[in-house]
Every structure is written in structure tokens, then in C-alpha cells.
Amino acid sequence: MHNTFIRFTFAPLFLGVFAQAVPSQLYCVGPQWSKDWCEATGLWETPELARQHIKQPAHNTIYLLKTQKVENILEKVEGEDGKWRSTSTKPIPTHLYQHFETHTRTGGIQRS
């Protein structure tokens, strides 16, 4: 009984120290024709960070992920500012991603 009391008393303190607040939206880079590869490059806190990972011609589109439905499977990547990843073995469903912007080879940007 004593151990149970200690666990319930101090567990929230430990969670507060180690837990990271998940941003309401994250950004990722993938091909224009498919959102499937987006998560593999990482999820970024800002579009500016995501833009650094654009690789022409294939990975040229930034997608927006609203994290409300998946925040329980996201964790911050240690040692990389603004980078998040999924802890799930299943990919994040593609219908949760929205097109944010596409960078063309000529330097143009198409925004949604």
C-alpha cells in the first residue's frame, strides 16, 4: 500500500519533468504526389525547419500535420532542435496531413 501511495504521489512530478508539450501542428517534407514518405524525414516544429530538408526534385513538398489526434505517439528527438518523430510502428494516417507548400525546380512556391 505504501508503494502505491508513493507512485501516485510522485508520478506526476516525474512526468512533468520529462514530458514534452507536443506542438499543435508539425511540418514534414515529402514528394508532391504522395504523403506516404513524409513522416520518414522527420516532423518539424516550423515550416522554416522543414524547408531545410527539401531535396529537389522528389522531396519538394511540405505537409502540415495537426497533432491533436496523434499527440500521444509523438516524441521530441533529442539533440535536434525542433524535430519530432512518431513512436508508433504504424505510419501516421495520410488523411491527417494537409498540403502546405510545394517548391518547384524553377524556384517558385505553390501554397495551399
CSV table of N, CA and C in Angstrom, one decimal:
chain,number,residue,atom,x,y,z
A,1,MET,N,0.8,-1.2,0.0
A,1,MET,CA,0.0,0.0,0.0
A,1,MET,C,0.9,1.3,0.0
A,2,HIS,N,2.0,1.2,0.7
A,2,HIS,CA,2.9,2.3,0.8
A,2,HIS,C,3.5,2.7,-0.5
A,3,ASN,N,3.9,1.6,-1.3
A,3,ASN,CA,4.5,1.9,-2.6
A,3,ASN,C,3.5,2.5,-3.6
A,4,THR,N,2.2,2.0,-3.5
A,4,THR,CA,1.2,2.6,-4.4
A,4,THR,C,1.0,4.1,-4.1
A,5,PHE,N,1.0,4.4,-2.8
A,5,PHE,CA,0.8,5.8,-2.4
A,5,PHE,C,2.0,6.7,-3.0
A,6,ILE,N,3.2,6.2,-2.9
A,6,ILE,CA,4.4,6.9,-3.4
A,6,ILE,C,4.3,7.0,-4.9
A,7,ARG,N,3.9,6.0,-5.6
A,7,ARG,CA,3.8,6.0,-7.1
A,7,ARG,C,2.8,7.1,-7.5
A,8,PHE,N,1.6,7.1,-6.9
A,8,PHE,CA,0.6,8.1,-7.3
A,8,PHE,C,0.9,9.5,-6.9
A,9,THR,N,1.7,9.7,-5.8
A,9,THR,CA,2.1,11.0,-5.3
A,9,THR,C,3.2,11.6,-6.2
A,10,PHE,N,4.2,10.8,-6.6
A,10,PHE,CA,5.3,11.4,-7.3
A,10,PHE,C,5.3,11.2,-8.8
A,11,ALA,N,4.5,10.3,-9.3
A,11,ALA,CA,4.5,10.1,-10.8
A,11,ALA,C,4.2,11.3,-11.5
A,12,PRO,N,3.2,12.2,-11.2
A,12,PRO,CA,3.0,13.4,-11.9
A,12,PRO,C,4.2,14.3,-11.9
A,13,LEU,N,5.0,14.3,-10.8
A,13,LEU,CA,6.2,15.2,-10.8
A,13,LEU,C,7.2,14.7,-11.8
A,14,PHE,N,7.4,13.4,-11.9
A,14,PHE,CA,8.4,12.9,-12.9
A,14,PHE,C,7.9,13.1,-14.3
A,15,LEU,N,6.6,13.0,-14.6
A,15,LEU,CA,6.1,13.2,-15.9
A,15,LEU,C,6.2,14.7,-16.3
A,16,GLY,N,6.0,15.6,-15.4
A,16,GLY,CA,6.2,17.0,-15.6
A,16,GLY,C,7.6,17.3,-16.0
A,17,VAL,N,8.6,16.6,-15.5
A,17,VAL,CA,10.0,16.9,-15.7
A,17,VAL,C,10.4,16.4,-17.1
A,18,PHE,N,9.9,15.2,-17.5
A,18,PHE,CA,10.4,14.5,-18.7
A,18,PHE,C,9.4,14.7,-19.9
A,19,ALA,N,8.2,15.0,-19.7
A,19,ALA,CA,7.2,15.1,-20.8
A,19,ALA,C,7.4,16.4,-21.6
A,20,GLN,N,7.3,16.3,-22.9
A,20,GLN,CA,7.4,17.5,-23.7
A,20,GLN,C,6.0,17.8,-24.3
A,21,ALA,N,5.7,19.1,-24.2
A,21,ALA,CA,4.4,19.5,-24.8
A,21,ALA,C,4.5,19.4,-26.3
A,22,VAL,N,3.5,18.7,-26.9
A,22,VAL,CA,3.5,18.5,-28.3
A,22,VAL,C,2.9,19.7,-29.0
A,23,PRO,N,3.6,20.3,-30.0
A,23,PRO,CA,3.0,21.5,-30.7
A,23,PRO,C,1.7,21.1,-31.4
A,24,SER,N,0.8,22.0,-31.6
A,24,SER,CA,-0.5,21.7,-32.2
A,24,SER,C,-0.4,21.4,-33.6
A,25,GLN,N,0.7,21.8,-34.3
A,25,GLN,CA,1.0,21.4,-35.7
A,25,GLN,C,2.5,21.2,-35.9
A,26,LEU,N,2.8,20.3,-36.8
A,26,LEU,CA,4.1,20.0,-37.2
A,26,LEU,C,4.2,19.9,-38.7
A,27,TYR,N,5.4,20.0,-39.2
A,27,TYR,CA,5.6,20.1,-40.7
A,27,TYR,C,6.5,19.0,-41.1
A,28,CYS,N,6.3,18.4,-42.3
A,28,CYS,CA,7.2,17.4,-42.8
A,28,CYS,C,7.4,17.6,-44.3
A,29,VAL,N,8.4,17.0,-44.9
A,29,VAL,CA,8.8,17.1,-46.3
A,29,VAL,C,8.6,15.7,-47.0
A,30,GLY,N,8.0,15.8,-48.1
A,30,GLY,CA,7.7,14.6,-48.9
A,30,GLY,C,7.6,14.9,-50.3
A,31,PRO,N,7.3,13.9,-51.2
A,31,PRO,CA,7.1,14.1,-52.6
A,31,PRO,C,5.7,14.7,-52.8
A,32,GLN,N,5.6,15.5,-53.9
A,32,GLN,CA,4.3,16.2,-54.2
A,32,GLN,C,3.2,15.2,-54.4
A,33,TRP,N,3.5,14.0,-55.0
A,33,TRP,CA,2.5,13.1,-55.4
A,33,TRP,C,2.1,12.1,-54.3
A,34,SER,N,2.7,12.1,-53.2
A,34,SER,CA,2.4,11.2,-52.1
A,34,SER,C,2.8,11.7,-50.7
A,35,LYS,N,1.9,11.6,-49.8
A,35,LYS,CA,2.2,12.0,-48.4
A,35,LYS,C,2.8,10.8,-47.6
A,36,ASP,N,2.9,9.6,-48.2
A,36,ASP,CA,3.3,8.4,-47.5
A,36,ASP,C,4.7,8.5,-47.0
A,37,TRP,N,5.6,9.2,-47.7
A,37,TRP,CA,7.0,9.3,-47.2
A,37,TRP,C,7.3,10.5,-46.3
A,38,CYS,N,6.3,11.3,-46.1
A,38,CYS,CA,6.5,12.5,-45.3
A,38,CYS,C,7.1,12.3,-43.9
A,39,GLU,N,6.6,11.3,-43.2
A,39,GLU,CA,7.0,11.1,-41.8
A,39,GLU,C,8.4,10.6,-41.7
A,40,ALA,N,8.9,9.9,-42.7
A,40,ALA,CA,10.3,9.3,-42.7
A,40,ALA,C,11.4,10.4,-42.6
A,41,THR,N,11.1,11.6,-43.1
A,41,THR,CA,12.2,12.6,-43.0
A,41,THR,C,12.1,13.4,-41.7
A,42,GLY,N,11.1,13.1,-40.8
A,42,GLY,CA,11.0,13.8,-39.6
A,42,GLY,C,9.9,14.8,-39.6
A,43,LEU,N,9.4,15.1,-38.4
A,43,LEU,CA,8.4,16.1,-38.2
A,43,LEU,C,9.0,17.4,-37.6
A,44,TRP,N,8.8,18.5,-38.1
A,44,TRP,CA,9.4,19.8,-37.7
A,44,TRP,C,8.5,20.8,-37.1
A,45,GLU,N,8.9,21.5,-36.1
A,45,GLU,CA,8.1,22.5,-35.4
A,45,GLU,C,7.7,23.7,-36.3
A,46,THR,N,8.5,24.0,-37.3
A,46,THR,CA,8.2,25.2,-38.1
A,46,THR,C,8.4,24.9,-39.6
A,47,PRO,N,7.7,25.6,-40.4
A,47,PRO,CA,8.0,25.4,-41.9
A,47,PRO,C,9.4,25.8,-42.3
A,48,GLU,N,10.0,26.7,-41.5
A,48,GLU,CA,11.4,27.1,-41.8
A,48,GLU,C,12.4,25.9,-41.6
A,49,LEU,N,12.2,25.1,-40.5
A,49,LEU,CA,13.0,24.0,-40.3
A,49,LEU,C,12.7,22.9,-41.3
A,50,ALA,N,11.5,22.7,-41.7
A,50,ALA,CA,11.1,21.7,-42.8
A,50,ALA,C,11.8,22.1,-44.1
A,51,ARG,N,11.8,23.4,-44.4
A,51,ARG,CA,12.3,23.8,-45.7
A,51,ARG,C,13.8,23.4,-45.9
A,52,GLN,N,14.5,23.3,-44.8
A,52,GLN,CA,15.9,22.9,-44.8
A,52,GLN,C,16.1,21.5,-45.3
A,53,HIS,N,15.1,20.7,-45.4
A,53,HIS,CA,15.1,19.3,-45.7
A,53,HIS,C,14.5,19.0,-47.1
A,54,ILE,N,14.2,20.0,-47.9
A,54,ILE,CA,13.7,19.9,-49.2
A,54,ILE,C,14.8,19.4,-50.1
A,55,LYS,N,14.6,18.3,-50.9
A,55,LYS,CA,15.5,17.8,-51.8
A,55,LYS,C,14.9,17.7,-53.2
A,56,GLN,N,15.3,18.5,-54.1
A,56,GLN,CA,14.7,18.5,-55.4
A,56,GLN,C,15.3,17.4,-56.2
A,57,PRO,N,14.5,16.8,-57.1
A,57,PRO,CA,13.2,17.1,-57.5
A,57,PRO,C,12.1,16.4,-56.7
A,58,ALA,N,12.5,15.3,-56.0
A,58,ALA,CA,11.5,14.4,-55.5
A,58,ALA,C,10.8,15.0,-54.2
A,59,HIS,N,11.6,15.2,-53.2
A,59,HIS,CA,11.1,15.6,-51.9
A,59,HIS,C,11.0,17.2,-51.8
A,60,ASN,N,9.9,17.7,-52.4
A,60,ASN,CA,9.8,19.1,-52.6
A,60,ASN,C,8.6,19.8,-52.0
A,61,THR,N,7.8,19.0,-51.3
A,61,THR,CA,6.5,19.5,-50.7
A,61,THR,C,6.5,19.4,-49.2
A,62,ILE,N,6.0,20.5,-48.6
A,62,ILE,CA,5.9,20.5,-47.2
A,62,ILE,C,4.4,20.2,-46.8
A,63,TYR,N,4.2,19.3,-45.9
A,63,TYR,CA,2.8,19.0,-45.4
A,63,TYR,C,2.7,19.4,-44.0
A,64,LEU,N,1.5,19.8,-43.6
A,64,LEU,CA,1.1,20.2,-42.3
A,64,LEU,C,0.4,19.1,-41.6
A,65,LEU,N,0.8,18.7,-40.4
A,65,LEU,CA,0.2,17.7,-39.6
A,65,LEU,C,-0.4,18.4,-38.3
A,66,LYS,N,-1.7,18.4,-38.2
A,66,LYS,CA,-2.4,18.8,-37.0
A,66,LYS,C,-2.3,17.7,-36.0
A,67,THR,N,-1.6,17.9,-34.9
A,67,THR,CA,-1.2,16.8,-34.0
A,67,THR,C,-2.3,16.3,-33.0
A,68,GLN,N,-3.4,16.9,-33.0
A,68,GLN,CA,-4.4,16.7,-31.9
A,68,GLN,C,-4.8,15.2,-31.8
A,69,LYS,N,-4.9,14.5,-32.9
A,69,LYS,CA,-5.3,13.1,-32.9
A,69,LYS,C,-4.2,12.1,-32.7
A,70,VAL,N,-2.9,12.6,-32.8
A,70,VAL,CA,-1.8,11.7,-32.7
A,70,VAL,C,-0.7,12.1,-31.7
A,71,GLU,N,-1.1,13.1,-30.8
A,71,GLU,CA,-0.1,13.7,-29.9
A,71,GLU,C,0.5,12.6,-28.9
A,72,ASN,N,-0.3,11.6,-28.7
A,72,ASN,CA,0.1,10.5,-27.7
A,72,ASN,C,1.2,9.6,-28.3
A,73,ILE,N,1.5,9.7,-29.6
A,73,ILE,CA,2.6,8.9,-30.2
A,73,ILE,C,3.7,9.7,-30.7
A,74,LEU,N,3.8,11.0,-30.3
A,74,LEU,CA,4.9,11.8,-30.8
A,74,LEU,C,5.8,12.1,-29.7
A,75,GLU,N,7.1,12.1,-30.0
A,75,GLU,CA,8.1,12.5,-29.0
A,75,GLU,C,9.2,13.4,-29.7
A,76,LYS,N,9.8,14.2,-28.9
A,76,LYS,CA,10.8,15.1,-29.4
A,76,LYS,C,12.1,14.3,-29.6
A,77,VAL,N,12.8,14.6,-30.7
A,77,VAL,CA,14.1,13.9,-30.9
A,77,VAL,C,15.2,14.7,-30.2
A,78,GLU,N,15.9,13.9,-29.3
A,78,GLU,CA,17.0,14.5,-28.5
A,78,GLU,C,18.1,15.0,-29.4
A,79,GLY,N,18.6,16.1,-29.1
A,79,GLY,CA,19.8,16.6,-29.9
A,79,GLY,C,19.5,17.3,-31.2
A,80,GLU,N,18.3,17.3,-31.6
A,80,GLU,CA,17.9,18.0,-32.9
A,80,GLU,C,16.8,19.0,-32.6
A,81,ASP,N,17.1,20.3,-32.7
A,81,ASP,CA,16.2,21.3,-32.4
A,81,ASP,C,15.0,21.3,-33.3
A,82,GLY,N,13.8,21.3,-32.7
A,82,GLY,CA,12.6,21.3,-33.4
A,82,GLY,C,12.1,20.1,-34.1
A,83,LYS,N,12.8,19.0,-33.9
A,83,LYS,CA,12.5,17.7,-34.6
A,83,LYS,C,11.7,16.8,-33.7
A,84,TRP,N,10.6,16.2,-34.3
A,84,TRP,CA,9.8,15.2,-33.6
A,84,TRP,C,9.7,14.0,-34.4
A,85,ARG,N,9.3,12.9,-33.8
A,85,ARG,CA,9.1,11.6,-34.5
A,85,ARG,C,7.9,10.8,-33.9
A,86,SER,N,7.4,9.9,-34.6
A,86,SER,CA,6.4,9.0,-34.1
A,86,SER,C,7.0,7.8,-33.4
A,87,THR,N,6.4,7.4,-32.3
A,87,THR,CA,6.9,6.3,-31.6
A,87,THR,C,6.1,5.0,-32.0
A,88,SER,N,5.1,5.2,-32.9
A,88,SER,CA,4.3,4.0,-33.3
A,88,SER,C,5.0,3.3,-34.4
A,89,THR,N,4.8,2.0,-34.5
A,89,THR,CA,5.3,1.2,-35.6
A,89,THR,C,4.4,1.4,-36.9
A,90,LYS,N,3.3,1.9,-36.7
A,90,LYS,CA,2.4,2.2,-37.8
A,90,LYS,C,2.6,3.6,-38.3
A,91,PRO,N,2.5,3.9,-39.6
A,91,PRO,CA,2.6,5.3,-40.0
A,91,PRO,C,1.4,6.1,-39.6
A,92,ILE,N,1.6,7.4,-39.5
A,92,ILE,CA,0.5,8.3,-39.2
A,92,ILE,C,-0.4,8.3,-40.4
A,93,PRO,N,-1.7,8.2,-40.3
A,93,PRO,CA,-2.6,8.1,-41.4
A,93,PRO,C,-2.4,9.4,-42.3
A,94,THR,N,-2.3,9.1,-43.6
A,94,THR,CA,-2.1,10.2,-44.5
A,94,THR,C,-3.2,11.3,-44.6
A,95,HIS,N,-4.4,10.9,-44.2
A,95,HIS,CA,-5.5,11.9,-44.3
A,95,HIS,C,-5.3,13.0,-43.2
A,96,LEU,N,-4.4,12.8,-42.3
A,96,LEU,CA,-4.2,13.8,-41.3
A,96,LEU,C,-3.2,14.9,-41.7
A,97,TYR,N,-2.6,14.6,-42.9
A,97,TYR,CA,-1.6,15.6,-43.4
A,97,TYR,C,-2.4,16.5,-44.4
A,98,GLN,N,-2.0,17.8,-44.4
A,98,GLN,CA,-2.6,18.8,-45.4
A,98,GLN,C,-1.4,19.4,-46.2
A,99,HIS,N,-1.7,19.6,-47.5
A,99,HIS,CA,-0.6,20.3,-48.3
A,99,HIS,C,-0.4,21.7,-47.7
A,100,PHE,N,0.9,22.1,-47.5
A,100,PHE,CA,1.2,23.4,-47.0
A,100,PHE,C,1.9,24.2,-48.2
A,101,GLU,N,2.9,23.7,-48.8
A,101,GLU,CA,3.5,24.4,-49.9
A,101,GLU,C,4.4,23.4,-50.7
A,102,THR,N,4.5,23.7,-52.0
A,102,THR,CA,5.4,22.9,-52.9
A,102,THR,C,6.4,23.8,-53.6
A,103,HIS,N,7.7,23.4,-53.5
A,103,HIS,CA,8.8,24.2,-54.1
A,103,HIS,C,9.1,23.6,-55.5
A,104,THR,N,8.9,24.4,-56.5
A,104,THR,CA,9.2,24.0,-57.9
A,104,THR,C,10.7,24.0,-58.2
A,105,ARG,N,11.1,23.4,-59.3
A,105,ARG,CA,12.5,23.4,-59.7
A,105,ARG,C,13.0,24.8,-60.1
A,106,THR,N,12.0,25.6,-60.6
A,106,THR,CA,12.4,26.9,-61.0
A,106,THR,C,12.5,27.9,-59.9
A,107,GLY,N,12.2,27.5,-58.7
A,107,GLY,CA,12.3,28.4,-57.5
A,107,GLY,C,11.0,28.9,-57.1
A,108,GLY,N,9.9,28.6,-57.8
A,108,GLY,CA,8.6,29.0,-57.4
A,108,GLY,C,8.1,28.3,-56.2
A,109,ILE,N,7.1,28.9,-55.5
A,109,ILE,CA,6.4,28.2,-54.4
A,109,ILE,C,4.9,28.2,-54.6
A,110,GLN,N,4.3,27.1,-54.5
A,110,GLN,CA,2.8,27.0,-54.6
A,110,GLN,C,2.3,26.7,-53.2
A,111,ARG,N,1.5,27.6,-52.7
A,111,ARG,CA,0.9,27.4,-51.4
A,111,ARG,C,-0.6,27.0,-51.5
A,112,SER,N,-1.0,26.3,-50.4
A,112,SER,CA,-2.4,26.0,-50.4
A,112,SER,C,-3.2,27.1,-49.8
